[in-house]
Every structure is written in C-alpha cells, then in structure tokens.
Tab-separated table of C-alpha atoms and ligand atoms in Angstrom:
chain	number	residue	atom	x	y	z
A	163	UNK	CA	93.245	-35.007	158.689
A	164	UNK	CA	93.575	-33.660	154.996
A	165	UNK	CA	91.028	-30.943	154.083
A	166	UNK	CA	88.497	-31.636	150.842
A	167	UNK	CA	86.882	-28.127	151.417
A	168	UNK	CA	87.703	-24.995	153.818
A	169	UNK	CA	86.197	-21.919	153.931
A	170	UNK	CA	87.110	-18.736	155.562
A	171	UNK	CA	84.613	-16.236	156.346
A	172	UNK	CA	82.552	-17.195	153.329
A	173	UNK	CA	79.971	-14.492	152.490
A	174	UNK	CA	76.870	-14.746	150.098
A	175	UNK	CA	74.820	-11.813	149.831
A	176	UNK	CA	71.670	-12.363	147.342
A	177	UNK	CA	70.668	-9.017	146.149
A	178	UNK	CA	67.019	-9.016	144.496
A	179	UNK	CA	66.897	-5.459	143.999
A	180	UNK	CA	64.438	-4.828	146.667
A	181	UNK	CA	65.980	-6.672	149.472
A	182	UNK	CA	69.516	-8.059	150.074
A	183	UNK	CA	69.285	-11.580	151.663
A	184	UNK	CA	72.881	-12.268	153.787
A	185	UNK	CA	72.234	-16.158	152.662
A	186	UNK	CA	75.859	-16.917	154.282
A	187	UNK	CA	77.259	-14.713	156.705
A	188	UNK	CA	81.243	-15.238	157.538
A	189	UNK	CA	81.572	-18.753	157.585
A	190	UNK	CA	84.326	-20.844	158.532
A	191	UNK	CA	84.244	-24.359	157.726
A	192	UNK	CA	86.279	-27.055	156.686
A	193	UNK	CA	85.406	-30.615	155.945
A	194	UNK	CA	87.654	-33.436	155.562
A	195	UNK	CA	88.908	-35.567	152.887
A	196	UNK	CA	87.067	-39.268	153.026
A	197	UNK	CA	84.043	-38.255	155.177
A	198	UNK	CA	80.143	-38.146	154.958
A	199	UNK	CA	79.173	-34.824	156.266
A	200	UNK	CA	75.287	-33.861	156.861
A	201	UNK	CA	74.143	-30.630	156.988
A	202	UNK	CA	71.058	-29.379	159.091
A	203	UNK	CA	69.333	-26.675	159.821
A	204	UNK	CA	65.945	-24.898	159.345
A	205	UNK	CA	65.000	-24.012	155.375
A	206	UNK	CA	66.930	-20.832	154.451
A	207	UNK	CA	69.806	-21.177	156.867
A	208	UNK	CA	72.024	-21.554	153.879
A	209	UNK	CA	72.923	-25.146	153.684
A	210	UNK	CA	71.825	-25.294	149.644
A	211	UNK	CA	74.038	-22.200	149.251
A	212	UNK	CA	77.005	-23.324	150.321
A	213	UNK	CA	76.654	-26.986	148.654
A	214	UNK	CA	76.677	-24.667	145.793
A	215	UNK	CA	79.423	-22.568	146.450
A	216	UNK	CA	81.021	-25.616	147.376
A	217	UNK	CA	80.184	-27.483	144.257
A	218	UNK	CA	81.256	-24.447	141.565
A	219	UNK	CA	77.530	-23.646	140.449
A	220	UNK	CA	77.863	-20.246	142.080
A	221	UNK	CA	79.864	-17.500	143.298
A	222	UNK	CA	80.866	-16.563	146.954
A	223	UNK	CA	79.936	-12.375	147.592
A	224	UNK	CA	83.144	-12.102	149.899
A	225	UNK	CA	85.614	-14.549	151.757
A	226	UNK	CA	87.595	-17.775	150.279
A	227	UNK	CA	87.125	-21.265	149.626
A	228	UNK	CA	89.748	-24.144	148.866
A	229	UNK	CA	89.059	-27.639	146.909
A	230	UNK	CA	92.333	-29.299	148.868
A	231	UNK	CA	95.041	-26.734	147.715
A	232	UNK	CA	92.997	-25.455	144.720
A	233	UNK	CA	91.388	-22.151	145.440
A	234	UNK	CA	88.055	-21.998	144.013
A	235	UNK	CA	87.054	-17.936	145.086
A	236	UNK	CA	88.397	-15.948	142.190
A	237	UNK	CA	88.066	-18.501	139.422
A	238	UNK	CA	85.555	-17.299	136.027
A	239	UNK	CA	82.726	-19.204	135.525
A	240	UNK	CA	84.897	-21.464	133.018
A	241	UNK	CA	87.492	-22.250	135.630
A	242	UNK	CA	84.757	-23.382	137.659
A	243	UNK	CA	83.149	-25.356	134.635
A	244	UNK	CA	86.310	-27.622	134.657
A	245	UNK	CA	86.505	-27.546	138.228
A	246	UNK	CA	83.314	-29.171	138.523
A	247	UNK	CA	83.563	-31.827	135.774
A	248	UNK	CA	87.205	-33.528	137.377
A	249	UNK	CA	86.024	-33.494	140.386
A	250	UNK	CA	82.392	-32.896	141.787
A	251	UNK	CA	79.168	-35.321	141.111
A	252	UNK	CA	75.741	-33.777	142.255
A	253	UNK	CA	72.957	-35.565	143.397
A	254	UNK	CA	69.579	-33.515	144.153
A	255	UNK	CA	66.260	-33.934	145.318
A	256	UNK	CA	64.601	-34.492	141.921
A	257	UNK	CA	66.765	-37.316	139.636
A	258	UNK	CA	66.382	-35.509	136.028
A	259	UNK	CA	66.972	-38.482	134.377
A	260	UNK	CA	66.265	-38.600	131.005
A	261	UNK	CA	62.995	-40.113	130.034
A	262	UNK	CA	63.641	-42.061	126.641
A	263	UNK	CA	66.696	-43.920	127.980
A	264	UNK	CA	67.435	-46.621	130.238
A	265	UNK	CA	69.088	-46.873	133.029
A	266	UNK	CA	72.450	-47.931	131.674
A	267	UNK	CA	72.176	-45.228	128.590
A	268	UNK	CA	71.270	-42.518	131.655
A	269	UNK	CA	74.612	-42.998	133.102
A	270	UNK	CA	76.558	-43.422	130.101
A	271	UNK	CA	75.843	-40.066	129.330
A	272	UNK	CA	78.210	-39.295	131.721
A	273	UNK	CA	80.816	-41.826	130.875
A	274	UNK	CA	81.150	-41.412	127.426
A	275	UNK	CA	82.966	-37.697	128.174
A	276	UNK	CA	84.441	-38.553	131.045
A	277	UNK	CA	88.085	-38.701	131.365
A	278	UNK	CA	88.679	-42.366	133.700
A	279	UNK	CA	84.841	-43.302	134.422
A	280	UNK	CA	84.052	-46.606	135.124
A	281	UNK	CA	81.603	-48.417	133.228
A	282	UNK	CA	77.922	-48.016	133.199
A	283	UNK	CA	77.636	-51.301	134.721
A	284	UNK	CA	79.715	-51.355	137.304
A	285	UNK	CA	78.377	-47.744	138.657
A	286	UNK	CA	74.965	-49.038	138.654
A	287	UNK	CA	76.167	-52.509	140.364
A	288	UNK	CA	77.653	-49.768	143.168
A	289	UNK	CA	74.103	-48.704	143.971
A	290	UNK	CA	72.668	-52.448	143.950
A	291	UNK	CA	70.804	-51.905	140.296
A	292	UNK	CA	72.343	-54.549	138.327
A	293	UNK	CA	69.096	-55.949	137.737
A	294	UNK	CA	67.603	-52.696	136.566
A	295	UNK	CA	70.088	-51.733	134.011
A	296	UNK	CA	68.028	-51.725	130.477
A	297	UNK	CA	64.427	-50.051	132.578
A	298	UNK	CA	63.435	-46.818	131.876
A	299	UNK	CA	62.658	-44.642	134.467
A	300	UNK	CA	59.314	-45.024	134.100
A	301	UNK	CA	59.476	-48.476	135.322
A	302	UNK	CA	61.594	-47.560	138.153
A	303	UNK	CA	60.657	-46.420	141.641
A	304	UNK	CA	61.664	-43.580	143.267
A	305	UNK	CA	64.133	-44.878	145.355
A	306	UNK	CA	65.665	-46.742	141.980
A	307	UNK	CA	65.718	-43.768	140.123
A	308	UNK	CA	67.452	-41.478	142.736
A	309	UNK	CA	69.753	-44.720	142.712
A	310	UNK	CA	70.556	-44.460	138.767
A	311	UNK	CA	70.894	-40.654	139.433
A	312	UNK	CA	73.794	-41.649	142.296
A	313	UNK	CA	75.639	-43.942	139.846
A	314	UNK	CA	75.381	-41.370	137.370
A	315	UNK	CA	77.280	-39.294	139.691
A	316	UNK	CA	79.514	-41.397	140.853
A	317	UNK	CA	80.380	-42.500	137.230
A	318	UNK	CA	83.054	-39.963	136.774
A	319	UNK	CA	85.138	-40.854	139.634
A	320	UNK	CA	84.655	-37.373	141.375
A	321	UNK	CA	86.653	-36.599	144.369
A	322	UNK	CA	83.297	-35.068	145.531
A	323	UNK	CA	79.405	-36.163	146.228
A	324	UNK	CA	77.442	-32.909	146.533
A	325	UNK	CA	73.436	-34.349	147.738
A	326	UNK	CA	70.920	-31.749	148.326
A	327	UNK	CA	67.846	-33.373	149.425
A	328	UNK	CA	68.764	-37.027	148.085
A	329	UNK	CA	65.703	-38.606	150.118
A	330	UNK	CA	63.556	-35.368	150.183
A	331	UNK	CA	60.682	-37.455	147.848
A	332	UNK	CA	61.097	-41.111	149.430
A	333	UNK	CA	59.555	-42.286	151.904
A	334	UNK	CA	61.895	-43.808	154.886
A	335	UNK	CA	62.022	-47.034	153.241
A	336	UNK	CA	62.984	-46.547	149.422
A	337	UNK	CA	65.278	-43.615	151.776
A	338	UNK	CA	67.095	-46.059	153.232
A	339	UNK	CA	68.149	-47.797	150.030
A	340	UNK	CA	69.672	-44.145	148.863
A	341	UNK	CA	71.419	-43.571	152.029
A	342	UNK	CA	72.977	-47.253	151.752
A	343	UNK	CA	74.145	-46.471	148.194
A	344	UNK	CA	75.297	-43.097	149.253
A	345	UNK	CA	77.613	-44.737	152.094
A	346	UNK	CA	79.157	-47.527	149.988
A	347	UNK	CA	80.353	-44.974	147.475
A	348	UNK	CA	81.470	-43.069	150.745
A	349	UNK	CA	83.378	-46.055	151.964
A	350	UNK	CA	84.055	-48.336	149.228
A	351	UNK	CA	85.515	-45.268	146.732
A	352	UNK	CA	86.404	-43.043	149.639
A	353	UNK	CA	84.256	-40.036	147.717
A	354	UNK	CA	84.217	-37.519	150.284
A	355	UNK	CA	80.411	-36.782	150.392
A	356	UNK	CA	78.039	-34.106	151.813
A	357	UNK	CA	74.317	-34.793	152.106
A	358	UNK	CA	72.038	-31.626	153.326
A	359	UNK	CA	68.335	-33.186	154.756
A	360	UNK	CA	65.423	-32.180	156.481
A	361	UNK	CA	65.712	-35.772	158.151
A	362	UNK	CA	67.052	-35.598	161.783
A	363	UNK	CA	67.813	-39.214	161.680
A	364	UNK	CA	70.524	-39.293	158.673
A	365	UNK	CA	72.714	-37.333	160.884
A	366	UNK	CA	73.865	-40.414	162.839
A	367	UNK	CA	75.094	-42.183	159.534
A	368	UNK	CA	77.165	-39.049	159.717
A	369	UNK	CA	81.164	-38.829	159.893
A	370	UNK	CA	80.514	-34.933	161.204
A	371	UNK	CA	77.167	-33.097	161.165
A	372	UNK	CA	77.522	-29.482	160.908
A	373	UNK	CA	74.064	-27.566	161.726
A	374	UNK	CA	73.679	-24.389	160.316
A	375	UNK	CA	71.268	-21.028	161.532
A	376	UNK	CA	70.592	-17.618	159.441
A	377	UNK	CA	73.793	-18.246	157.203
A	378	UNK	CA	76.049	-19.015	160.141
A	379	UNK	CA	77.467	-22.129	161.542
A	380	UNK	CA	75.603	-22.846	164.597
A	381	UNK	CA	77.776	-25.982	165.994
A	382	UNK	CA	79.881	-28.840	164.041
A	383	UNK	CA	78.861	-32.841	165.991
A	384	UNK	CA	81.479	-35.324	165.564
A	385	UNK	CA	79.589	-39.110	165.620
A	386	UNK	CA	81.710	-41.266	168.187
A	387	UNK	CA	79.549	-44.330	166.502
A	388	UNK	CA	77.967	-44.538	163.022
A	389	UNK	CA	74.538	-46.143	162.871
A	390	UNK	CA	73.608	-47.893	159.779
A	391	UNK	CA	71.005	-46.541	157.317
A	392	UNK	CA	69.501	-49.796	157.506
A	393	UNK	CA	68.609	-48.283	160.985
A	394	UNK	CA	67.568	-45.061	160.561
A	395	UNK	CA	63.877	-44.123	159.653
A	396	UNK	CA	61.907	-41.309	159.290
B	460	ADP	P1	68.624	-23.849	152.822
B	460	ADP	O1	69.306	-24.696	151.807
B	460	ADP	O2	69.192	-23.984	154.199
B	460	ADP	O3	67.128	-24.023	152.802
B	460	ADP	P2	69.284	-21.657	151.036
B	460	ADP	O4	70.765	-21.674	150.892
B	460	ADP	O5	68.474	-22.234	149.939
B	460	ADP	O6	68.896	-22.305	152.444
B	460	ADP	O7	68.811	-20.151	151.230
B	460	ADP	C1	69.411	-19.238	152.137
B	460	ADP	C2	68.740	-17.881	151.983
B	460	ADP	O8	69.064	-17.328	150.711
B	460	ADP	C3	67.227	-17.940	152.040
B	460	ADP	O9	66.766	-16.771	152.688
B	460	ADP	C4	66.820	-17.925	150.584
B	460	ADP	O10	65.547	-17.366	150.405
B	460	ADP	C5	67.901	-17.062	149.972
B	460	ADP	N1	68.167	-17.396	148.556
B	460	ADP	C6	68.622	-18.583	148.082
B	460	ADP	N2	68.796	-18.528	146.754
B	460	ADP	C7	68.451	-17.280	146.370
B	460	ADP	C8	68.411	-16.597	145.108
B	460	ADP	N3	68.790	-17.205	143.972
B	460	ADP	N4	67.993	-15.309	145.099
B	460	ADP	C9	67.638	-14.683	146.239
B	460	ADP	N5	67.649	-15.260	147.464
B	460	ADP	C10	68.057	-16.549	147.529
C-alpha cells in the first residue's frame, strides 16, 4: 500500500525554559494513502503534535517525516507554507468561520486562491448543506457549522484531511452528521484523512487506529469491518 505520511523516529521536544516536555519521543509511523486513520490516547500523549508536524504548522526537534516522496523535516517555514496550501485541509475542534458571511462566501474564501478547487456549492453539497448555503453561522448549528468548516477544507482538493477534535463540541448526534461528512470525503474523493478524538467509538469507522502513550506509539489496530457513523454514539 502507498504511503501518505511516514515517520522515522520523529522527536518533539517542547522546551519552556523551565521544563523540557519530550511531547514525541522516537516515533515510527506510517499511514497509508486513501485511509481514515484515528488517533487515541490520553490528553498529552502527543496525538495534536504530530497532526501538526504532520500537517506543516510545526517543526519536528529530531527524526524525519515524508508527504509520499516529499520530505517535509528540513523544509523553512515557507517550504512548509506551500506544502500545506497544495495539499493539506485542517479541520479542528472550534470551526472559525467567519461571522459576517454565509456559508457559501465562508468556503469561497478558500476557493477563490485555490489552484483546481471545486465550487462552493458542490463542497458544501459533499457535506449534505445544500440547503444551508446563503445562512450565516449564526443560524447554523453546531454540527452545520463544523460541516461548512469540512467543505471549506475539502474545497481545495487536498491530498490530506488533518481533524483534531472534529466532534469535540457536538453532542453524539449533530457528531454523527460530521463523522458521515468526514467519511464521504474519505471515500468519495479518496482524501486520505486523520481524525484524533477523545471518543472511543469513532475508532471503529476507522481504516487503522493508532493509539498513542507519553509521545510513543503504544499499538497500531487494523478494523477487519468498518461500522457506520450512523452507528456509533457517544
Ligand atoms: P494530545 O494531543 O495527545 O492531547 P499534545 O500533542 O497536545 O497531546 O501534547 C503533548 C505534550 O506536549 C503535552 O505534555 C503538552 O503539554 C505538551 N505541549 C504541547 N504543545 C506545547 C507547547 N506549545 N509548549 C509546551 N508544551 C507543549
């Protein structure tokens, strides 16, 4: 299977002056090209670390990482600027969408400087919002406005979905309506996608789950069977 990401003995070491926090410590990894990886573990194993190492917002202390062939340890913060516009959306926990505009002018933010988006529409007909498309977030729930903040993402084309904490404010059923947006990008656009939670249950709509402990890998679960996010709860 083709690699999207591999690291080898990826190192971050956070040094506050005081105290030097080992936040990843040697880790191997690699995660492959079409999947939906979740990542577990307990807060400040390192999971949001990596997703950012991962995703270009930050540097690695000591070992390598690869986007496919493209070696991202070693490139300036520029390098890593284009990096992340070609290829990586981010979705996070919070949507930061932009108050004054709909839902359509939210994600054509991102279209109108990317190089081979697809329209507004159609991103926002992806996450099942094509009767949302002139609300303002105001007038959207939760669930809807993670939703916009997915087709924003998705907007671009990127190889990538990075998702810290996508349904870390829903409840288990607005949740579920992220996680089914989150897998149709997954399979209909073959985005290879990584979602870190706190929710044990998303790991079974899981390709691999790879569970992390004090910065280190503690074991990688391959799902024989998928369950549907229709199915999972929390
Ligand atoms: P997780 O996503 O699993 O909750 P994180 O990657 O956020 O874990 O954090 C891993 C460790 O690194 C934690 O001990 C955290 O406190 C520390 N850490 C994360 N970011 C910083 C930072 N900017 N400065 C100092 N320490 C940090």
């Amino acid at each position: 299977m083709d690699s999207v990401f591999r690291t080898e003995g990826l190192t971050k070491v956070y040094d506050t002056g005081t105290l030097q926090v080992r936040a990843l410590d040697v880790v191997d990894l690699e995660l492959y090209r079409g999947q939906l990886a979740v990542l577990l573990g307990p807060s400040g194993s390192g999971k949001s670390t990596l997703l950012n190492i991962l995703g270009g917002l930050d540097h690695a202390t000591d070992g390598r990482v690869w986007f496919r062939d493209t070696e991202l340890t070693g490139m300036n913060d520029k390098q890593l600027t284009l990096y992340r516009r070609a290829h990586v959306g981010f979705v996070f926990q919070f949507y930061n969408l932009v108050a004054s505009l709909t839902a359509c002018e939210n994600v054509q933010l991102v279209t109108d400087v990317a190089r081979t988006p697809m329209r507004a529409e159609e991103a926002l007909e992806r996450v099942g919002l094509s009767h949302r498309l002139h609300h303002f977030p105001a007038e959207m729930s939760g669930g809807e406005q993670q939703r916009v903040a997915i087709a924003r993402a998705i907007a671009k084309r990127p190889e990538v979905l990075l998702c810290d904490e996508p349904t870390g404010a829903l409840d288990s059923q607005t949740g579920v309506q992220v996680l089914e947006a989150l897998r149709e990008v997954n399979e209909d656009l073959g985005t290879s996608t990584v979602v870190i939670t706190h929710n044990l249950g998303i790991r079974k709509m899981a390709h691999r789950v790879i569970w992390f402990l004090d910065g280190r890998i503690d074991r990688v679960e391959e799902n024989a069977t998928r369950v549907a996010p229709a199915e999972i709860s929390w």
